[in-house]
Coordinates of C-alpha atoms in Angstrom, one line a residue:
M1 CA 0.0 0.0 0.0
P2 CA 1.4 3.4 -0.8
V3 CA 2.8 5.4 2.1
A4 CA 0.5 8.4 1.4
L5 CA -2.6 6.2 1.4
Q6 CA -1.5 4.4 4.5
N7 CA -0.9 7.7 6.3
M8 CA -4.3 9.0 5.2
L9 CA -6.0 5.9 6.5
T10 CA -4.1 6.0 9.7
S11 CA -5.0 9.7 10.2
L12 CA -8.6 9.0 9.4
G13 CA -8.7 6.1 11.9
A14 CA -7.2 8.3 14.6
R15 CA -9.6 11.1 13.8
I16 CA -12.6 8.7 14.1
K17 CA -11.3 7.3 17.4
S18 CA -11.0 10.8 18.8
F19 CA -14.8 11.5 18.1
S20 CA -17.1 11.9 21.0
I21 CA -20.3 9.8 21.4
A22 CA -22.4 12.6 19.9
Q23 CA -20.1 13.0 17.0
R24 CA -20.0 9.3 16.3
T25 CA -23.8 9.2 16.5
L26 CA -24.1 12.0 14.0
A27 CA -21.6 10.4 11.7
I28 CA -23.4 7.1 11.8
L29 CA -26.7 8.8 11.0
A30 CA -25.2 10.7 8.1
I31 CA -23.7 7.5 6.7
A32 CA -27.0 5.7 7.1
I33 CA -28.9 8.5 5.3
L34 CA -26.3 8.5 2.5
V35 CA -26.6 4.8 2.1
L36 CA -30.4 4.8 2.2
G37 CA -30.5 7.7 -0.2
G38 CA -28.2 5.9 -2.6
I39 CA -30.3 2.8 -2.5
F40 CA -33.5 4.8 -3.1
V41 CA -31.9 6.6 -6.1
A42 CA -30.5 3.4 -7.5
S43 CA -33.9 1.7 -7.2
Q44 CA -35.7 4.6 -8.9
L45 CA -33.1 4.6 -11.7
T46 CA -33.3 0.9 -12.3
K47 CA -37.1 0.7 -11.9
P48 CA -38.7 0.2 -15.3
Q49 CA -41.1 2.9 -16.7
Y50 CA -44.6 1.5 -17.2
T51 CA -46.7 2.5 -20.2
P52 CA -50.3 1.6 -21.0
L53 CA -50.6 -1.4 -23.1
F54 CA -54.4 -1.2 -23.5
T55 CA -57.0 1.1 -21.9
G56 CA -60.8 0.8 -21.5
L57 CA -60.8 -3.1 -21.6
A58 CA -63.7 -5.2 -20.7
A59 CA -63.3 -7.6 -17.8
T60 CA -63.1 -10.7 -20.1
D61 CA -60.5 -9.0 -22.4
A62 CA -58.4 -7.8 -19.5
S63 CA -58.3 -11.3 -18.0
A64 CA -57.2 -12.8 -21.3
V65 CA -54.5 -10.1 -21.8
V66 CA -53.2 -10.7 -18.3
T67 CA -53.0 -14.4 -18.9
Q68 CA -51.1 -13.8 -22.1
L69 CA -48.6 -11.5 -20.3
Q70 CA -48.1 -14.1 -17.5
T71 CA -47.4 -16.7 -20.2
D72 CA -44.8 -14.4 -21.8
G73 CA -43.3 -13.6 -18.3
V74 CA -43.8 -9.9 -18.6
Q75 CA -44.4 -7.7 -15.6
Y76 CA -47.6 -5.7 -15.6
Q77 CA -49.7 -3.3 -13.5
L78 CA -53.4 -2.8 -13.4
A79 CA -55.1 0.6 -13.2
D80 CA -58.6 2.1 -13.6
G81 CA -60.2 -0.9 -11.8
G82 CA -58.5 -3.3 -14.2
A83 CA -59.6 -1.6 -17.4
T84 CA -56.0 -0.3 -18.1
I85 CA -53.0 -2.6 -18.2
L86 CA -49.5 -1.2 -17.9
V87 CA -46.3 -2.9 -19.0
P88 CA -42.6 -1.8 -19.1
Q89 CA -42.0 0.7 -21.8
S90 CA -39.4 -1.6 -23.5
A91 CA -42.0 -4.4 -24.0
V92 CA -45.0 -2.3 -25.1
Y93 CA -44.8 -2.8 -28.8
S94 CA -43.7 -6.4 -28.8
E95 CA -46.4 -7.4 -26.4
R96 CA -49.0 -5.5 -28.3
L97 CA -48.2 -7.4 -31.4
K98 CA -48.2 -10.8 -29.6
V99 CA -51.6 -10.0 -27.9
A100 CA -53.0 -8.9 -31.3
A101 CA -51.7 -12.1 -32.9
A102 CA -53.6 -14.0 -30.2
G103 CA -56.9 -12.2 -31.2
L104 CA -57.0 -10.0 -28.2
P105 CA -58.8 -7.9 -27.2
A106 CA -61.7 -9.8 -28.5
D107 CA -64.7 -7.8 -27.2
N108 CA -67.4 -8.4 -29.8
T109 CA -70.3 -7.4 -27.6
Q110 CA -71.0 -4.2 -29.6
G111 CA -70.4 -2.6 -32.9
Y112 CA -70.6 -4.0 -36.4
A113 CA -69.1 -7.3 -35.1
L114 CA -72.7 -8.2 -34.1
L115 CA -73.5 -8.6 -37.8
D116 CA -70.9 -11.4 -38.1
Q117 CA -73.0 -13.5 -35.7
M118 CA -76.2 -13.3 -37.7
G119 CA -77.4 -16.4 -39.5
V120 CA -79.2 -16.9 -42.7
T121 CA -82.4 -17.8 -40.8
S122 CA -82.6 -14.5 -38.9
S123 CA -86.0 -12.8 -39.2
E124 CA -86.4 -9.2 -40.4
F125 CA -87.1 -8.0 -36.9
Q126 CA -83.8 -9.6 -35.7
Q127 CA -81.9 -8.0 -38.5
N128 CA -83.3 -4.6 -37.8
V129 CA -82.6 -4.8 -34.1
T130 CA -79.1 -6.1 -34.6
Y131 CA -78.4 -3.4 -37.1
K132 CA -79.6 -0.8 -34.6
R133 CA -77.4 -2.3 -31.9
A134 CA -74.4 -2.3 -34.2
I135 CA -74.8 1.5 -34.9
E136 CA -75.3 2.2 -31.2
G137 CA -72.2 0.3 -30.3
E138 CA -70.1 2.0 -33.0
L139 CA -71.3 5.5 -31.8
A140 CA -70.6 4.6 -28.2
K141 CA -67.0 3.5 -29.0
T142 CA -66.5 6.7 -31.0
I143 CA -67.7 8.9 -28.2
E144 CA -65.6 7.0 -25.6
A145 CA -62.5 8.0 -27.7
M146 CA -63.0 11.6 -26.8
D147 CA -60.8 13.2 -24.1
G148 CA -62.4 13.1 -20.7
V149 CA -65.1 10.5 -21.5
K150 CA -64.8 7.3 -19.5
T151 CA -67.8 5.4 -20.9
A152 CA -70.8 6.2 -23.2
S153 CA -74.0 4.6 -24.2
V154 CA -76.3 5.4 -27.1
Q155 CA -79.9 4.5 -27.5
L156 CA -81.6 5.1 -30.9
A157 CA -85.3 5.5 -31.6
I158 CA -85.8 4.9 -35.3
P159 CA -89.5 4.9 -36.4
Q160 CA -90.7 2.4 -39.0
Q161 CA -90.9 3.7 -42.5
T162 CA -94.3 4.5 -43.9
V163 CA -95.7 5.5 -47.3
F164 CA -97.7 8.3 -45.7
T165 CA -95.3 11.2 -45.5
D166 CA -97.5 13.3 -43.3
D167 CA -97.3 10.6 -40.6
A168 CA -93.5 10.2 -40.9
K169 CA -91.5 11.0 -37.7
D170 CA -87.9 11.9 -37.3
P171 CA -85.6 9.5 -35.5
T172 CA -84.3 10.5 -32.1
A173 CA -81.3 9.5 -30.0
S174 CA -80.3 9.7 -26.3
V175 CA -76.7 9.6 -25.3
F176 CA -75.4 8.8 -21.8
V177 CA -71.9 10.0 -21.0
A178 CA -69.8 9.3 -17.9
T179 CA -66.7 11.5 -17.6
M180 CA -63.4 11.0 -15.8
P181 CA -63.2 12.2 -12.2
G182 CA -62.9 16.0 -12.0
I183 CA -63.7 16.5 -15.7
T184 CA -66.8 18.3 -17.1
L185 CA -67.6 18.3 -20.8
S186 CA -67.5 21.7 -22.5
T187 CA -70.1 23.1 -24.7
E188 CA -68.0 22.3 -27.8
Q189 CA -67.7 18.7 -26.8
V190 CA -71.4 18.4 -26.2
Q191 CA -72.0 19.9 -29.7
A192 CA -69.5 17.4 -31.1
I193 CA -71.4 14.5 -29.6
V194 CA -74.8 15.9 -30.8
H195 CA -73.6 16.4 -34.4
L196 CA -71.7 13.1 -34.5
T197 CA -74.8 11.2 -33.5
S198 CA -77.2 13.1 -35.7
A199 CA -75.0 12.8 -38.8
S200 CA -74.8 9.0 -38.4
I201 CA -78.6 8.4 -38.7
E202 CA -80.5 9.2 -41.8
G203 CA -83.1 11.9 -41.3
M204 CA -82.0 12.8 -37.8
K205 CA -81.4 16.5 -36.9
A206 CA -79.1 17.9 -34.3
T207 CA -82.1 19.0 -32.3
D208 CA -83.2 15.3 -32.1
V209 CA -80.3 14.3 -29.8
S210 CA -80.4 14.3 -26.0
V211 CA -77.2 14.1 -24.0
V212 CA -77.2 13.3 -20.2
D213 CA -74.1 12.9 -18.0
A214 CA -73.5 10.7 -15.0
Q215 CA -74.6 13.3 -12.5
G216 CA -78.0 13.5 -14.1
D217 CA -77.5 16.9 -15.7
V218 CA -79.1 17.4 -19.1
L219 CA -76.4 18.7 -21.5
S220 CA -78.6 18.7 -24.6
T221 CA -82.4 18.5 -25.0
V222 CA -84.5 17.3 -27.9
G223 CA -85.7 20.4 -29.6
G224 CA -83.6 22.7 -27.4
G225 CA -80.0 21.9 -28.5
A226 CA -76.9 21.8 -26.3
A227 CA -77.7 24.8 -24.2
G228 CA -78.6 23.2 -20.9
T229 CA -81.9 23.5 -19.0
S230 CA -84.2 26.5 -19.2
S231 CA -83.2 27.7 -15.8
Q232 CA -79.5 27.7 -16.8
Q233 CA -80.4 29.5 -20.0
Q234 CA -82.3 32.1 -18.0
S235 CA -79.5 32.7 -15.5
Q236 CA -76.9 32.9 -18.3
Y237 CA -79.0 35.4 -20.3
Q238 CA -79.6 37.6 -17.2
T239 CA -76.0 37.6 -16.3
Q240 CA -74.8 38.4 -19.8
V241 CA -77.2 41.3 -20.2
Q242 CA -76.5 42.7 -16.7
T243 CA -72.8 42.5 -17.3
S244 CA -73.0 44.3 -20.6
V245 CA -75.1 47.1 -19.3
Q246 CA -73.1 47.5 -16.1
N247 CA -69.8 47.7 -17.9
M248 CA -71.2 50.4 -20.2
L249 CA -72.6 52.4 -17.2
D250 CA -69.3 52.1 -15.3
K251 CA -67.5 53.7 -18.2
V252 CA -70.0 56.5 -18.5
L253 CA -70.8 57.2 -14.9
G254 CA -67.8 55.7 -13.1
A255 CA -67.5 52.6 -11.1
G256 CA -69.9 52.3 -8.1
N257 CA -72.3 54.9 -9.3
S258 CA -74.9 52.6 -10.8
T259 CA -76.4 49.2 -10.4
V260 CA -78.3 47.0 -12.9
V261 CA -80.9 44.2 -12.4
V262 CA -82.3 42.1 -15.2
A263 CA -85.3 39.8 -14.9
A264 CA -86.0 37.6 -18.0
D265 CA -89.0 35.4 -18.6
M266 CA -88.3 32.4 -20.8
S267 CA -90.7 29.8 -22.2
Q268 CA -90.5 26.3 -20.9
N269 CA -92.5 24.8 -23.7
S270 CA -91.1 23.4 -26.9
G271 CA -92.8 22.1 -30.0
T272 CA -93.1 22.2 -33.8
K273 CA -95.3 24.7 -35.7
V274 CA -96.5 23.8 -39.3
T275 CA -98.0 26.5 -41.5
Q276 CA -99.5 26.1 -45.0
S277 CA -100.4 29.0 -47.2
Y278 CA -102.0 29.2 -50.7
S279 CA -101.6 32.0 -53.3
N280 CA -102.5 32.7 -57.0
P281 CA -99.8 32.0 -59.5
T282 CA -98.0 35.0 -60.9
G283 CA -97.0 35.5 -64.5
G284 CA -100.0 33.7 -66.1
A285 CA -99.1 30.2 -65.3
S286 CA -100.6 27.4 -67.5
P287 CA -103.5 25.4 -66.0
I288 CA -102.6 22.0 -64.6
S289 CA -105.8 20.4 -66.2
E290 CA -108.4 21.5 -68.8
S291 CA -111.5 19.9 -70.5
S292 CA -113.9 21.3 -73.1
S293 CA -117.1 19.8 -74.8
T294 CA -119.1 21.4 -77.7
E295 CA -122.4 20.0 -79.3
S296 CA -124.3 21.7 -82.1
Y297 CA -127.3 20.7 -84.3
G298 CA -128.4 22.8 -87.3
G299 CA -131.2 22.7 -90.1
S300 CA -133.2 24.9 -92.7
G301 CA -136.8 26.1 -92.2
A302 CA -137.9 25.1 -95.9
G303 CA -137.9 21.4 -95.3
S304 CA -140.0 21.6 -92.2
A305 CA -143.7 22.1 -92.1
S306 CA -143.5 24.5 -89.3
G307 CA -140.0 25.7 -90.1
A308 CA -138.7 24.8 -86.7
T309 CA -136.3 22.2 -85.3
G310 CA -136.2 20.8 -81.9
V311 CA -136.5 17.7 -79.8
L312 CA -139.4 15.3 -80.5
G313 CA -142.1 15.4 -77.9
P314 CA -145.0 13.2 -77.2
D315 CA -146.5 11.4 -80.2
N316 CA -143.4 12.2 -82.2
I317 CA -144.3 15.8 -82.5
A318 CA -141.3 18.1 -82.7
V319 CA -141.0 20.7 -80.1
P320 CA -139.4 23.8 -81.6
S321 CA -136.4 25.2 -79.8
G322 CA -136.8 28.7 -81.2
S323 CA -139.5 31.2 -80.7
S324 CA -142.9 30.2 -81.9
T325 CA -143.7 33.6 -82.9
T326 CA -140.8 33.9 -85.4
G327 CA -141.4 30.6 -87.2
T328 CA -137.7 30.2 -87.7
G329 CA -134.9 29.4 -85.1
S330 CA -131.2 28.4 -84.8
G331 CA -129.8 24.9 -84.4
Y332 CA -129.1 23.2 -81.0
V333 CA -125.8 24.1 -79.4
N334 CA -124.3 22.6 -76.2
S335 CA -120.9 23.8 -75.0
S336 CA -119.0 23.0 -71.6
S337 CA -115.5 23.8 -70.5
T338 CA -113.5 23.0 -67.3
K339 CA -110.1 24.5 -66.4
D340 CA -108.0 23.9 -63.2
N341 CA -105.5 26.6 -62.6
A342 CA -102.3 26.0 -60.5
V343 CA -102.3 27.3 -57.0
D344 CA -99.0 28.1 -55.1
K345 CA -98.8 26.1 -51.8
T346 CA -96.2 26.9 -49.1
T347 CA -95.6 24.7 -46.1
E348 CA -93.4 26.0 -43.3
S349 CA -92.3 23.8 -40.4
T350 CA -90.9 25.7 -37.4
T351 CA -89.3 24.0 -34.4
I352 CA -89.8 26.1 -31.2
P353 CA -87.2 25.2 -28.6
S354 CA -87.6 25.7 -24.9
G355 CA -85.9 28.7 -23.4
T356 CA -87.3 31.3 -25.8
L357 CA -87.2 34.8 -24.4
T358 CA -90.8 36.0 -23.9
K359 CA -90.2 39.2 -21.9
Q360 CA -87.5 41.0 -20.0
T361 CA -87.4 43.8 -17.5
V362 CA -84.3 46.0 -16.9
S363 CA -84.0 48.2 -13.8
V364 CA -81.2 50.8 -13.5
A365 CA -80.5 52.8 -10.4
I366 CA -78.1 55.8 -10.7
N367 CA -76.5 57.7 -7.8
S368 CA -78.2 61.1 -7.6
K369 CA -75.0 62.7 -6.4
I370 CA -73.4 62.5 -9.8
A371 CA -76.6 63.1 -11.8
K372 CA -76.4 66.9 -11.8
N373 CA -75.6 67.3 -15.5
L374 CA -76.8 63.9 -16.6
N375 CA -79.3 63.5 -19.4
L376 CA -81.7 60.7 -18.5
G377 CA -82.9 60.4 -22.1
N378 CA -79.4 59.5 -23.3
I379 CA -79.0 57.0 -20.5
N380 CA -82.4 55.4 -21.4
D381 CA -81.4 55.1 -25.0
L382 CA -78.0 53.6 -24.2
V383 CA -79.5 51.0 -21.8
A384 CA -82.3 50.1 -24.2
K385 CA -79.9 49.4 -27.0
A386 CA -77.5 47.5 -24.8
A387 CA -80.1 45.3 -23.3
G388 CA -82.1 44.8 -26.5
I389 CA -85.4 46.1 -25.2
D390 CA -88.3 45.3 -27.5
P391 CA -91.6 47.1 -26.6
T392 CA -93.6 44.9 -28.9
R393 CA -92.6 41.8 -26.9
G394 CA -93.6 43.5 -23.7
D395 CA -90.1 44.5 -22.5
S396 CA -89.9 47.3 -20.0
L397 CA -87.0 49.6 -18.8
S398 CA -86.8 51.7 -15.7
V399 CA -84.0 54.2 -15.0
Q400 CA -84.2 56.1 -11.7
M401 CA -82.0 58.6 -9.8
V402 CA -81.7 57.5 -6.1
D403 CA -79.5 58.2 -3.2
F404 CA -76.9 55.5 -2.6
N405 CA -76.2 54.3 0.9
G406 CA -72.5 54.8 1.6
A407 CA -72.5 52.8 4.8
G408 CA -72.2 49.6 2.9
A409 CA -69.3 50.9 0.8
A410 CA -67.5 52.0 4.0
Q411 CA -68.1 48.7 5.6
A412 CA -67.0 46.9 2.5
K413 CA -63.9 49.0 2.5
Q414 CA -63.2 48.2 6.1
A415 CA -63.9 44.6 5.4
L416 CA -61.4 44.6 2.5
A417 CA -58.8 46.4 4.7
A418 CA -59.3 43.8 7.5
S419 CA -59.1 41.0 5.0
A420 CA -55.9 42.4 3.6
A421 CA -54.5 42.8 7.1
Q422 CA -55.5 39.3 8.0
A423 CA -53.9 37.9 4.8
A424 CA -50.7 39.8 5.6
S425 CA -50.8 38.5 9.2
D426 CA -51.3 35.0 7.9
G427 CA -48.5 35.4 5.5
R428 CA -46.2 36.6 8.3
M429 CA -47.2 33.7 10.6
Q430 CA -46.7 31.3 7.8
L431 CA -43.2 32.8 7.1
I432 CA -42.4 32.6 10.8
K433 CA -43.6 29.0 11.0
T434 CA -41.5 28.1 8.0
G435 CA -38.5 29.8 9.6
L436 CA -39.0 28.0 12.8
I437 CA -39.2 24.7 11.0
A438 CA -36.1 25.5 9.0
A439 CA -34.3 26.6 12.2
A440 CA -35.4 23.4 14.0
I441 CA -33.9 21.4 11.2
G442 CA -30.9 23.6 10.3
V443 CA -29.6 24.6 13.7
P444 CA -28.9 21.0 14.9
L445 CA -27.3 20.3 11.5
I446 CA -25.2 23.4 11.6
L447 CA -24.2 22.7 15.2
G448 CA -23.2 19.2 14.4
L449 CA -21.2 20.4 11.4
F450 CA -19.5 23.0 13.6
L451 CA -18.6 20.4 16.2
L452 CA -17.2 18.1 13.6
T453 CA -15.2 20.9 12.0
R454 CA -13.9 22.1 15.4
R455 CA -13.0 18.6 16.4
G456 CA -11.3 18.0 13.1
R457 CA -9.3 21.3 13.4
R458 CA -8.3 20.3 16.9
Q459 CA -7.2 16.9 15.7
E460 CA -5.2 18.5 12.9
R461 CA -3.4 20.7 15.5
E462 CA -2.8 17.7 17.7
D463 CA -1.5 15.6 14.8
I464 CA 1.3 18.1 14.2
D465 CA 4.3 16.1 15.1
L466 CA 7.2 18.4 15.8
G467 CA 9.5 15.6 14.6
E468 CA 7.8 15.5 11.2
L469 CA 8.7 19.1 10.2
Q470 CA 10.8 19.5 7.1
A471 CA 14.4 20.2 8.0
T472 CA 15.3 23.8 7.2
G473 CA 18.4 25.8 7.2
P474 CA 19.1 29.2 8.8
S475 CA 17.2 30.9 6.1
G476 CA 14.1 28.8 6.6
T477 CA 14.3 27.0 3.2
A478 CA 14.7 23.3 2.7
G479 CA 17.9 21.6 1.5
T480 CA 20.5 23.9 3.0
W481 CA 22.6 20.9 3.9
P482 CA 23.1 17.6 2.1
G483 CA 20.4 15.1 2.4
A484 CA 17.8 17.6 3.7
A485 CA 14.4 16.0 3.7
T486 CA 11.4 15.4 5.9
V487 CA 13.0 13.5 8.8
P488 CA 12.1 13.2 12.5
L489 CA 13.8 15.9 14.5
S490 CA 15.6 15.0 17.7
L491 CA 17.7 16.9 20.2
D492 CA 20.8 16.0 18.0
D493 CA 19.1 17.7 15.0
V494 CA 18.4 20.7 17.1
E495 CA 22.1 21.0 18.1
A496 CA 23.1 20.4 14.4
R497 CA 20.9 23.2 13.3
R498 CA 22.3 25.5 15.9
L499 CA 25.8 24.6 14.7
L500 CA 24.8 25.4 11.1
E501 CA 23.5 28.8 12.1
S502 CA 26.8 29.5 13.8
G503 CA 28.9 28.2 10.9
G504 CA 29.6 24.7 12.1
S505 CA 29.1 21.4 10.4
P506 CA 26.5 18.8 11.3
Q507 CA 29.0 15.9 10.8
T508 CA 31.4 17.3 13.5
A509 CA 28.6 18.4 15.9
P510 CA 28.8 16.7 19.2
T511 CA 25.8 14.9 20.5
M512 CA 24.2 16.7 23.4
Q513 CA 23.9 14.4 26.4
L514 CA 20.9 14.9 28.7
P515 CA 20.9 14.0 32.3
S516 CA 19.0 10.9 33.3
L517 CA 15.5 11.9 34.2
G518 CA 12.4 10.1 34.9
E519 CA 9.9 9.2 32.2
E520 CA 7.7 12.2 32.8
G521 CA 10.6 14.5 33.1
R522 CA 12.2 13.3 29.9
T523 CA 8.9 13.8 28.0
M524 CA 8.5 17.3 29.3
E525 CA 12.1 18.2 28.5
R526 CA 11.8 16.7 25.0
K527 CA 8.6 18.7 24.3
R528 CA 10.3 21.9 25.5
A529 CA 13.3 21.3 23.4
E530 CA 11.1 20.6 20.3
I531 CA 9.1 23.7 20.9
D532 CA 12.3 25.7 21.2
A533 CA 13.6 24.2 18.0
L534 CA 10.3 25.0 16.2
A535 CA 10.2 28.5 17.6
G536 CA 13.7 29.2 16.3
S537 CA 13.0 27.9 12.8
D538 CA 9.4 28.9 12.3
P539 CA 8.1 31.5 14.8
D540 CA 4.8 32.0 13.0
R541 CA 3.8 28.4 13.0
T542 CA 4.8 28.2 16.6
A543 CA 2.6 31.1 17.5
E544 CA -0.3 29.5 15.7
L545 CA 0.3 26.2 17.5
L546 CA 0.4 28.0 20.9
R547 CA -2.8 29.8 20.1
G548 CA -4.5 26.5 19.3
L549 CA -3.3 25.0 22.5
L550 CA -4.6 27.9 24.5
D551 CA -7.9 27.7 22.8
D552 CA -8.2 24.0 23.6
R553 CA -7.2 24.7 27.2
Q554 CA -4.5 22.0 27.1
S555 CA -1.5 22.2 29.3
V556 CA 1.9 21.9 27.8

């Protein structure tokens, strides 16, 4: 073993042996913390990263996939109640291919896979029901693919086709959606579900889809669209109008000088209104049908005894058709004509959703203290335009100058000041609490480090062996005589150094003989001689050593 390493280990062992019980305890705790921390970091670094292999699996499919993973010897984790299977990231793609090759997941309970199970002997009713179930399953799987949707169910109501178009009804759909915990579907997502469902069924409109979530809230109604319930629509409309009018008045009158209240009445009924109207065709339209009949009989008066023609009466006597006084008449003529002209027919079908605004009332109160040069007519016009007042609908607007009560504002101001002061006090208390916790943790740590450092410094001072100083010459530099190196100093070396300083030679220097002393006396004399030698060669270091000895309260 190299001498430097051996000396370092020896010094380290001596330093550890010189530790007190408290220092040894702190050192053991520090080593234990370092070891445990290293083990934790190593375990986290070597721990495999898990990635979802499949999500949203049915119970049967999850069981089959887990069995396949156990057969392959791949570690796995289950999440979302067993619907999600996690595997190490390095095995995701290979296991996904193996599981797919095994025909998993094989959930054929919904979707167009139902059509594969139909036989040739299925009745028309079974075919229609299976086809409807297939469409419902495909729509449910598509909706479940949206962000935030955990599960979905679609129910379709498709009426039977009939040749009577007046009796035909539109198909409708109801969608049940369960979202992830803490997630609420936005209006855009509800609209996407509505349009996705309506566009998948022939003849279905967006207003024919109803969407309900797991909390029982109606997100879209049939005939009303994805706008929520009537109460929600009413509250939203009142808030919107009130905010618009209040922002305008705050800019005109200043903040706190006006207040606005909006009361809106909305219809809770919904339905469909069909209107048919007829009108004459314009531009001389051709008739759609026309019939004409003409009949004529003619004869001369010379060949007749009476000179008249007509229909034979009783006894075959001709009844003249003309006037009996003239003796002559015209022939029989019968003409008829029928003409059916085209008529314009207009049929209008209007869907009336629930939540239609029937009437609203807007009340505005203005602080009379700032209404000296205020024109109420202008304010009325501004508020009426901003709120959309329609007198024909029954809307009403009221703008009044009133005295505002300043007590509430003063109390609110005091409450705000008290709240700010309380928040500042809480912040200071939290800061003090954090400081006390940090001090409780840091002070013992700093104290322990200080004790260790002080002990190490003391050990370094005690480890200075006066006999391990580098031999120096009169000028304080090494190598002033042959063979100068780091050698133990003895009393002979001290005498040799003194001879060198006086011009002598160390080879001819006599060895100083000390009188025979006891063991304790010899030790004390040796230390004094070594200190004298050190003081003569290096006064600064000697002074530092003496200061360290005085600080440690050790007797020489």
